[in-house]
Amino acid sequence: MNRREFTACIVAGGCAGMCVDLTLFPLDTIKTRLQSQQGFYKAGGFRGIYAGVPSAAVGSFPNAAAFFVTYESTKSFFAGYTATSLTPFTHMLAASLGEIVACLFRVPTEVVKQRTQANPSLNTYRVLLNTLQEEGFRGLYRGYGSTVLREIPFSLVQFPLWEYLKAVWWRRQGGRLDSWQAAVCGALAGGVAAFVTTPLDVAKTWIMLAKAGTSTASGNIPVVLYEVWRSRGIAGLFAGSIPRVTFISMGGFIFLGAYEKVRRTLL
């Protein structure tokens, strides 16, 4: 990857991240409250659905930029070493590495954002201060492992499927694919990935919102998943799946469509 491609990835990824996070923030708030241990209405219901948006605004650009730089760099590195039949595995590896790096930026903003969404009476700055005072800097990374373990399976489904759908559409059109078509592929891939990984998203939400010192806050995903299943059943494991699938399908359309559009413009 040359310098121009590197810059294009940063700018396109960052712009795409901000577009999707700010546009669809209300749906994300509703999903978080549906998954909250205290219940939807006690977590705020439909009140203050933009609670936590400053945290999302600050973190979305570096988070998405870091992902796409890592993703495209890994794809570029392995392009000359792998056979065509192994391309999906290259995409899986690239997406997984991208998520690990991106989560270094995503998790602190996600912790503050979700706690503000679940406590709309507090503002983003107050939630940040409370987290630092009660848990220190490590508190901002509570749920890092669960977030990575949610995002990697998600990306293992979404990005190879996205690349596959683009390739199929590209071949059927004789070697041409517009940005909006890449966006449609992103919406389909994102919706499928969102549904199958909803239980991991529920576990991540419970861990991030749990009180410090509790067993849930320890971040043991199998234990948390069992706790959710025991207390709320299968429905609890898929709590918030409808807004999550809706959010990520729309997000995939905006995110991956905007990325393709900006990147092609810069290149």
Short mmCIF file of N, CA and C in Angstrom, two decimals, residues 49-180:
data_model
loop_
_atom_site.label_atom_id
_atom_site.label_comp_id
_atom_site.label_asym_id
_atom_site.label_seq_id
_atom_site.Cartn_x
_atom_site.Cartn_y
_atom_site.Cartn_z
N ILE A 49 -32.70 10.13 23.49
CA ILE A 49 -32.09 9.10 22.64
C ILE A 49 -30.76 9.54 22.03
N TYR A 50 -30.39 10.80 22.24
CA TYR A 50 -29.07 11.24 21.79
C TYR A 50 -28.08 11.32 22.95
N ALA A 51 -28.45 10.76 24.10
CA ALA A 51 -27.53 10.72 25.24
C ALA A 51 -26.29 9.90 24.86
N GLY A 52 -25.12 10.47 25.06
CA GLY A 52 -23.87 9.78 24.74
C GLY A 52 -23.33 10.06 23.36
N VAL A 53 -24.02 10.92 22.60
CA VAL A 53 -23.56 11.17 21.23
C VAL A 53 -22.19 11.86 21.16
N PRO A 54 -21.79 12.71 22.15
CA PRO A 54 -20.44 13.28 22.06
C PRO A 54 -19.34 12.22 22.06
N SER A 55 -19.55 11.17 22.86
CA SER A 55 -18.57 10.08 22.91
C SER A 55 -18.46 9.39 21.56
N ALA A 56 -19.61 9.13 20.93
CA ALA A 56 -19.61 8.49 19.61
C ALA A 56 -18.95 9.37 18.57
N ALA A 57 -19.21 10.68 18.65
CA ALA A 57 -18.64 11.62 17.67
C ALA A 57 -17.12 11.66 17.76
N VAL A 58 -16.60 11.62 18.99
CA VAL A 58 -15.15 11.69 19.20
C VAL A 58 -14.46 10.40 18.73
N GLY A 59 -15.09 9.26 18.99
CA GLY A 59 -14.43 8.00 18.71
C GLY A 59 -14.64 7.42 17.33
N SER A 60 -15.66 7.86 16.61
CA SER A 60 -16.01 7.20 15.35
C SER A 60 -14.94 7.35 14.27
N PHE A 61 -14.33 8.54 14.14
CA PHE A 61 -13.34 8.73 13.07
C PHE A 61 -12.09 7.87 13.28
N PRO A 62 -11.40 7.97 14.43
CA PRO A 62 -10.19 7.13 14.59
C PRO A 62 -10.48 5.65 14.59
N ASN A 63 -11.64 5.26 15.13
CA ASN A 63 -12.03 3.86 15.18
C ASN A 63 -12.15 3.27 13.77
N ALA A 64 -12.94 3.92 12.92
CA ALA A 64 -13.15 3.41 11.56
C ALA A 64 -11.89 3.54 10.71
N ALA A 65 -11.15 4.64 10.90
CA ALA A 65 -9.91 4.82 10.14
C ALA A 65 -8.90 3.73 10.47
N ALA A 66 -8.77 3.40 11.76
CA ALA A 66 -7.83 2.35 12.18
C ALA A 66 -8.23 1.00 11.59
N PHE A 67 -9.54 0.73 11.56
CA PHE A 67 -9.99 -0.55 11.01
C PHE A 67 -9.61 -0.67 9.54
N PHE A 68 -9.95 0.33 8.73
CA PHE A 68 -9.75 0.20 7.29
C PHE A 68 -8.27 0.25 6.90
N VAL A 69 -7.46 1.00 7.62
CA VAL A 69 -6.03 0.99 7.34
C VAL A 69 -5.46 -0.41 7.56
N THR A 70 -5.85 -1.02 8.68
CA THR A 70 -5.37 -2.38 8.99
C THR A 70 -5.94 -3.39 8.00
N TYR A 71 -7.22 -3.27 7.69
CA TYR A 71 -7.90 -4.20 6.78
C TYR A 71 -7.27 -4.16 5.39
N GLU A 72 -7.14 -2.97 4.82
CA GLU A 72 -6.60 -2.84 3.47
C GLU A 72 -5.11 -3.19 3.42
N SER A 73 -4.37 -2.84 4.47
CA SER A 73 -2.94 -3.17 4.51
C SER A 73 -2.72 -4.68 4.54
N THR A 74 -3.52 -5.37 5.33
CA THR A 74 -3.40 -6.83 5.41
C THR A 74 -3.78 -7.48 4.09
N LYS A 75 -4.87 -7.02 3.48
CA LYS A 75 -5.26 -7.54 2.17
C LYS A 75 -4.14 -7.31 1.14
N SER A 76 -3.57 -6.12 1.16
CA SER A 76 -2.51 -5.78 0.21
C SER A 76 -1.27 -6.64 0.43
N PHE A 77 -0.93 -6.88 1.71
CA PHE A 77 0.26 -7.66 2.04
C PHE A 77 0.16 -9.10 1.54
N PHE A 78 -1.02 -9.71 1.72
CA PHE A 78 -1.19 -11.11 1.35
C PHE A 78 -1.63 -11.32 -0.09
N ALA A 79 -1.91 -10.23 -0.80
CA ALA A 79 -2.43 -10.35 -2.17
C ALA A 79 -1.52 -11.16 -3.08
N GLY A 80 -0.22 -11.00 -2.95
CA GLY A 80 0.71 -11.69 -3.83
C GLY A 80 1.14 -13.06 -3.35
N TYR A 81 0.65 -13.47 -2.16
CA TYR A 81 1.11 -14.72 -1.57
C TYR A 81 0.05 -15.81 -1.50
N THR A 82 -1.21 -15.43 -1.72
CA THR A 82 -2.28 -16.42 -1.56
C THR A 82 -2.99 -16.69 -2.88
N ALA A 83 -3.44 -17.93 -3.03
CA ALA A 83 -4.20 -18.31 -4.22
C ALA A 83 -5.60 -17.72 -4.15
N THR A 84 -6.26 -17.66 -5.29
CA THR A 84 -7.61 -17.10 -5.34
C THR A 84 -8.57 -17.84 -4.41
N SER A 85 -8.38 -19.14 -4.29
CA SER A 85 -9.28 -19.94 -3.45
C SER A 85 -9.15 -19.58 -1.97
N LEU A 86 -8.02 -18.97 -1.60
CA LEU A 86 -7.79 -18.60 -0.21
C LEU A 86 -8.17 -17.14 0.08
N THR A 87 -8.68 -16.45 -0.92
CA THR A 87 -9.03 -15.04 -0.74
C THR A 87 -9.99 -14.79 0.41
N PRO A 88 -11.06 -15.60 0.58
CA PRO A 88 -11.97 -15.37 1.71
C PRO A 88 -11.27 -15.44 3.06
N PHE A 89 -10.27 -16.33 3.17
CA PHE A 89 -9.55 -16.45 4.44
C PHE A 89 -8.66 -15.22 4.67
N THR A 90 -8.14 -14.66 3.58
CA THR A 90 -7.38 -13.41 3.69
C THR A 90 -8.28 -12.30 4.20
N HIS A 91 -9.50 -12.23 3.66
CA HIS A 91 -10.46 -11.22 4.12
C HIS A 91 -10.83 -11.42 5.59
N MET A 92 -10.95 -12.67 6.01
CA MET A 92 -11.26 -12.98 7.41
C MET A 92 -10.13 -12.51 8.33
N LEU A 93 -8.89 -12.82 7.93
CA LEU A 93 -7.74 -12.42 8.73
C LEU A 93 -7.62 -10.91 8.78
N ALA A 94 -7.79 -10.26 7.63
CA ALA A 94 -7.69 -8.80 7.56
C ALA A 94 -8.75 -8.13 8.44
N ALA A 95 -9.98 -8.65 8.39
CA ALA A 95 -11.06 -8.08 9.19
C ALA A 95 -10.82 -8.30 10.67
N SER A 96 -10.31 -9.48 11.04
CA SER A 96 -10.05 -9.78 12.45
C SER A 96 -8.97 -8.86 13.02
N LEU A 97 -7.88 -8.69 12.28
CA LEU A 97 -6.81 -7.79 12.73
C LEU A 97 -7.31 -6.35 12.79
N GLY A 98 -8.13 -5.98 11.81
CA GLY A 98 -8.70 -4.63 11.81
C GLY A 98 -9.53 -4.36 13.04
N GLU A 99 -10.33 -5.34 13.47
CA GLU A 99 -11.17 -5.17 14.65
C GLU A 99 -10.35 -5.07 15.92
N ILE A 100 -9.28 -5.87 16.03
CA ILE A 100 -8.42 -5.83 17.22
C ILE A 100 -7.83 -4.44 17.40
N VAL A 101 -7.35 -3.85 16.30
CA VAL A 101 -6.76 -2.51 16.35
C VAL A 101 -7.83 -1.45 16.59
N ALA A 102 -8.95 -1.55 15.87
CA ALA A 102 -10.02 -0.56 15.99
C ALA A 102 -10.60 -0.51 17.40
N CYS A 103 -10.65 -1.66 18.06
CA CYS A 103 -11.24 -1.72 19.41
C CYS A 103 -10.42 -0.94 20.44
N LEU A 104 -9.16 -0.68 20.15
CA LEU A 104 -8.36 0.17 21.04
C LEU A 104 -8.94 1.57 21.12
N PHE A 105 -9.59 2.01 20.05
CA PHE A 105 -10.26 3.32 20.02
C PHE A 105 -11.74 3.18 20.36
N ARG A 106 -12.34 2.07 19.93
CA ARG A 106 -13.79 1.91 20.05
C ARG A 106 -14.26 1.68 21.48
N VAL A 107 -13.54 0.84 22.24
CA VAL A 107 -14.03 0.42 23.54
C VAL A 107 -14.18 1.57 24.54
N PRO A 108 -13.18 2.46 24.71
CA PRO A 108 -13.38 3.56 25.66
C PRO A 108 -14.59 4.43 25.32
N THR A 109 -14.77 4.74 24.05
CA THR A 109 -15.92 5.57 23.66
C THR A 109 -17.23 4.79 23.81
N GLU A 110 -17.17 3.46 23.59
CA GLU A 110 -18.35 2.63 23.74
C GLU A 110 -18.78 2.53 25.20
N VAL A 111 -17.81 2.40 26.10
CA VAL A 111 -18.12 2.32 27.53
C VAL A 111 -18.84 3.58 27.99
N VAL A 112 -18.26 4.73 27.65
CA VAL A 112 -18.85 6.01 28.06
C VAL A 112 -20.21 6.21 27.38
N LYS A 113 -20.28 5.89 26.10
CA LYS A 113 -21.52 6.07 25.34
C LYS A 113 -22.65 5.23 25.91
N GLN A 114 -22.39 3.94 26.16
CA GLN A 114 -23.45 3.05 26.62
C GLN A 114 -23.90 3.39 28.04
N ARG A 115 -22.97 3.80 28.88
CA ARG A 115 -23.36 4.17 30.24
C ARG A 115 -24.19 5.45 30.25
N THR A 116 -23.90 6.34 29.32
CA THR A 116 -24.70 7.56 29.21
C THR A 116 -26.08 7.24 28.63
N GLN A 117 -26.11 6.33 27.65
CA GLN A 117 -27.39 5.92 27.06
C GLN A 117 -28.30 5.27 28.10
N ALA A 118 -27.71 4.48 29.02
CA ALA A 118 -28.49 3.78 30.04
C ALA A 118 -28.79 4.65 31.26
N ASN A 119 -28.14 5.83 31.33
CA ASN A 119 -28.38 6.78 32.42
C ASN A 119 -28.51 8.18 31.84
N PRO A 120 -29.61 8.45 31.14
CA PRO A 120 -29.75 9.72 30.41
C PRO A 120 -29.75 10.97 31.30
N SER A 121 -29.87 10.77 32.62
CA SER A 121 -29.82 11.93 33.53
C SER A 121 -28.40 12.47 33.68
N LEU A 122 -27.42 11.65 33.27
CA LEU A 122 -26.02 12.06 33.33
C LEU A 122 -25.53 12.43 31.94
N ASN A 123 -24.59 13.40 31.87
CA ASN A 123 -24.02 13.75 30.57
C ASN A 123 -22.73 12.97 30.34
N THR A 124 -22.23 13.05 29.12
CA THR A 124 -21.05 12.28 28.73
C THR A 124 -19.84 12.60 29.61
N TYR A 125 -19.62 13.88 29.90
CA TYR A 125 -18.46 14.28 30.69
C TYR A 125 -18.55 13.71 32.10
N ARG A 126 -19.75 13.76 32.72
CA ARG A 126 -19.92 13.24 34.07
C ARG A 126 -19.70 11.73 34.11
N VAL A 127 -20.19 11.00 33.08
CA VAL A 127 -19.99 9.56 33.02
C VAL A 127 -18.51 9.23 32.89
N LEU A 128 -17.79 10.00 32.08
CA LEU A 128 -16.35 9.80 31.91
C LEU A 128 -15.62 10.00 33.24
N LEU A 129 -15.95 11.09 33.94
CA LEU A 129 -15.31 11.37 35.24
C LEU A 129 -15.62 10.27 36.25
N ASN A 130 -16.89 9.87 36.31
CA ASN A 130 -17.29 8.81 37.26
C ASN A 130 -16.53 7.51 37.00
N THR A 131 -16.38 7.18 35.70
CA THR A 131 -15.66 5.95 35.34
C THR A 131 -14.21 6.01 35.77
N LEU A 132 -13.56 7.15 35.51
CA LEU A 132 -12.14 7.31 35.88
C LEU A 132 -11.96 7.33 37.39
N GLN A 133 -12.88 7.96 38.13
CA GLN A 133 -12.77 8.04 39.58
C GLN A 133 -13.00 6.69 40.25
N GLU A 134 -13.97 5.93 39.73
CA GLU A 134 -14.34 4.67 40.37
C GLU A 134 -13.48 3.48 39.92
N GLU A 135 -13.05 3.50 38.67
CA GLU A 135 -12.35 2.33 38.12
C GLU A 135 -10.98 2.65 37.54
N GLY A 136 -10.65 3.93 37.44
CA GLY A 136 -9.37 4.29 36.83
C GLY A 136 -9.40 4.15 35.32
N PHE A 137 -8.23 4.29 34.70
CA PHE A 137 -8.15 4.22 33.23
C PHE A 137 -8.59 2.85 32.71
N ARG A 138 -8.32 1.81 33.51
CA ARG A 138 -8.70 0.45 33.08
C ARG A 138 -10.21 0.32 32.91
N GLY A 139 -10.96 1.14 33.63
CA GLY A 139 -12.41 1.09 33.53
C GLY A 139 -12.91 1.43 32.13
N LEU A 140 -12.14 2.26 31.41
CA LEU A 140 -12.53 2.63 30.05
C LEU A 140 -12.38 1.45 29.09
N TYR A 141 -11.59 0.46 29.51
CA TYR A 141 -11.39 -0.71 28.66
C TYR A 141 -12.10 -1.94 29.19
N ARG A 142 -13.05 -1.72 30.12
CA ARG A 142 -13.83 -2.85 30.57
C ARG A 142 -14.69 -3.34 29.40
N GLY A 143 -14.63 -4.63 29.16
CA GLY A 143 -15.38 -5.18 28.04
C GLY A 143 -14.57 -5.21 26.75
N TYR A 144 -13.26 -4.91 26.83
CA TYR A 144 -12.45 -4.95 25.60
C TYR A 144 -12.46 -6.36 25.00
N GLY A 145 -12.23 -7.36 25.88
CA GLY A 145 -12.20 -8.74 25.40
C GLY A 145 -13.53 -9.16 24.80
N SER A 146 -14.63 -8.81 25.49
CA SER A 146 -15.95 -9.20 24.98
C SER A 146 -16.28 -8.47 23.68
N THR A 147 -15.81 -7.22 23.57
CA THR A 147 -16.05 -6.47 22.33
C THR A 147 -15.29 -7.08 21.17
N VAL A 148 -14.02 -7.42 21.40
CA VAL A 148 -13.22 -8.06 20.35
C VAL A 148 -13.83 -9.40 19.96
N LEU A 149 -14.26 -10.16 20.97
CA LEU A 149 -14.85 -11.47 20.69
C LEU A 149 -16.22 -11.36 20.03
N ARG A 150 -16.86 -10.20 20.15
CA ARG A 150 -18.10 -9.97 19.40
C ARG A 150 -17.78 -9.51 17.98
N GLU A 151 -16.82 -8.60 17.86
CA GLU A 151 -16.53 -8.00 16.56
C GLU A 151 -15.84 -8.95 15.59
N ILE A 152 -14.97 -9.82 16.10
CA ILE A 152 -14.27 -10.74 15.20
C ILE A 152 -15.23 -11.72 14.52
N PRO A 153 -16.12 -12.42 15.27
CA PRO A 153 -17.10 -13.26 14.56
C PRO A 153 -17.98 -12.46 13.61
N PHE A 154 -18.34 -11.24 14.02
CA PHE A 154 -19.15 -10.38 13.16
C PHE A 154 -18.41 -10.10 11.85
N SER A 155 -17.15 -9.71 11.96
CA SER A 155 -16.36 -9.39 10.77
C SER A 155 -16.04 -10.63 9.93
N LEU A 156 -15.91 -11.79 10.60
CA LEU A 156 -15.66 -13.03 9.86
C LEU A 156 -16.83 -13.37 8.95
N VAL A 157 -18.01 -12.89 9.31
CA VAL A 157 -19.19 -13.09 8.46
C VAL A 157 -19.35 -11.93 7.49
N GLN A 158 -19.30 -10.70 8.01
CA GLN A 158 -19.64 -9.53 7.20
C GLN A 158 -18.69 -9.28 6.04
N PHE A 159 -17.40 -9.20 6.31
CA PHE A 159 -16.49 -8.73 5.26
C PHE A 159 -16.22 -9.75 4.15
N PRO A 160 -16.02 -11.05 4.45
CA PRO A 160 -15.93 -12.00 3.34
C PRO A 160 -17.22 -12.04 2.53
N LEU A 161 -18.39 -11.95 3.21
CA LEU A 161 -19.66 -11.95 2.49
C LEU A 161 -19.80 -10.69 1.64
N TRP A 162 -19.38 -9.54 2.18
CA TRP A 162 -19.41 -8.28 1.43
C TRP A 162 -18.54 -8.36 0.18
N GLU A 163 -17.32 -8.85 0.35
CA GLU A 163 -16.39 -8.96 -0.78
C GLU A 163 -16.93 -9.96 -1.81
N TYR A 164 -17.54 -11.06 -1.33
CA TYR A 164 -18.10 -12.06 -2.24
C TYR A 164 -19.26 -11.49 -3.06
N LEU A 165 -20.19 -10.79 -2.38
CA LEU A 165 -21.33 -10.21 -3.08
C LEU A 165 -20.89 -9.16 -4.10
N LYS A 166 -19.89 -8.36 -3.74
CA LYS A 166 -19.36 -7.38 -4.69
C LYS A 166 -18.76 -8.07 -5.91
N ALA A 167 -18.00 -9.15 -5.65
CA ALA A 167 -17.35 -9.86 -6.76
C ALA A 167 -18.38 -10.46 -7.71
N VAL A 168 -19.45 -11.05 -7.14
CA VAL A 168 -20.50 -11.65 -7.97
C VAL A 168 -21.18 -10.58 -8.81
N TRP A 169 -21.54 -9.46 -8.19
CA TRP A 169 -22.22 -8.37 -8.91
C TRP A 169 -21.30 -7.77 -9.96
N TRP A 170 -20.02 -7.64 -9.62
CA TRP A 170 -19.02 -7.10 -10.54
C TRP A 170 -18.90 -7.96 -11.79
N ARG A 171 -18.87 -9.29 -11.60
CA ARG A 171 -18.76 -10.21 -12.74
C ARG A 171 -20.01 -10.16 -13.61
N ARG A 172 -21.17 -10.09 -13.00
CA ARG A 172 -22.43 -10.08 -13.76
C ARG A 172 -22.61 -8.80 -14.56
N GLN A 173 -21.93 -7.74 -14.16
CA GLN A 173 -22.03 -6.47 -14.89
C GLN A 173 -20.84 -6.25 -15.81
N GLY A 174 -20.03 -7.27 -15.96
CA GLY A 174 -18.91 -7.17 -16.88
C GLY A 174 -17.77 -6.30 -16.39
N GLY A 175 -17.49 -6.38 -15.10
CA GLY A 175 -16.34 -5.67 -14.55
C GLY A 175 -16.62 -4.24 -14.14
N ARG A 176 -17.84 -3.95 -13.69
CA ARG A 176 -18.19 -2.59 -13.25
C ARG A 176 -19.06 -2.68 -12.00
N LEU A 177 -18.77 -1.84 -11.01
CA LEU A 177 -19.55 -1.82 -9.77
C LEU A 177 -19.57 -0.40 -9.22
N ASP A 178 -20.77 0.15 -9.08
CA ASP A 178 -20.91 1.51 -8.54
C ASP A 178 -20.89 1.48 -7.02
N SER A 179 -20.67 2.67 -6.42
CA SER A 179 -20.59 2.77 -4.96
C SER A 179 -21.89 2.35 -4.30
N TRP A 180 -23.04 2.70 -4.89
CA TRP A 180 -24.32 2.34 -4.28
C TRP A 180 -24.54 0.84 -4.28
#
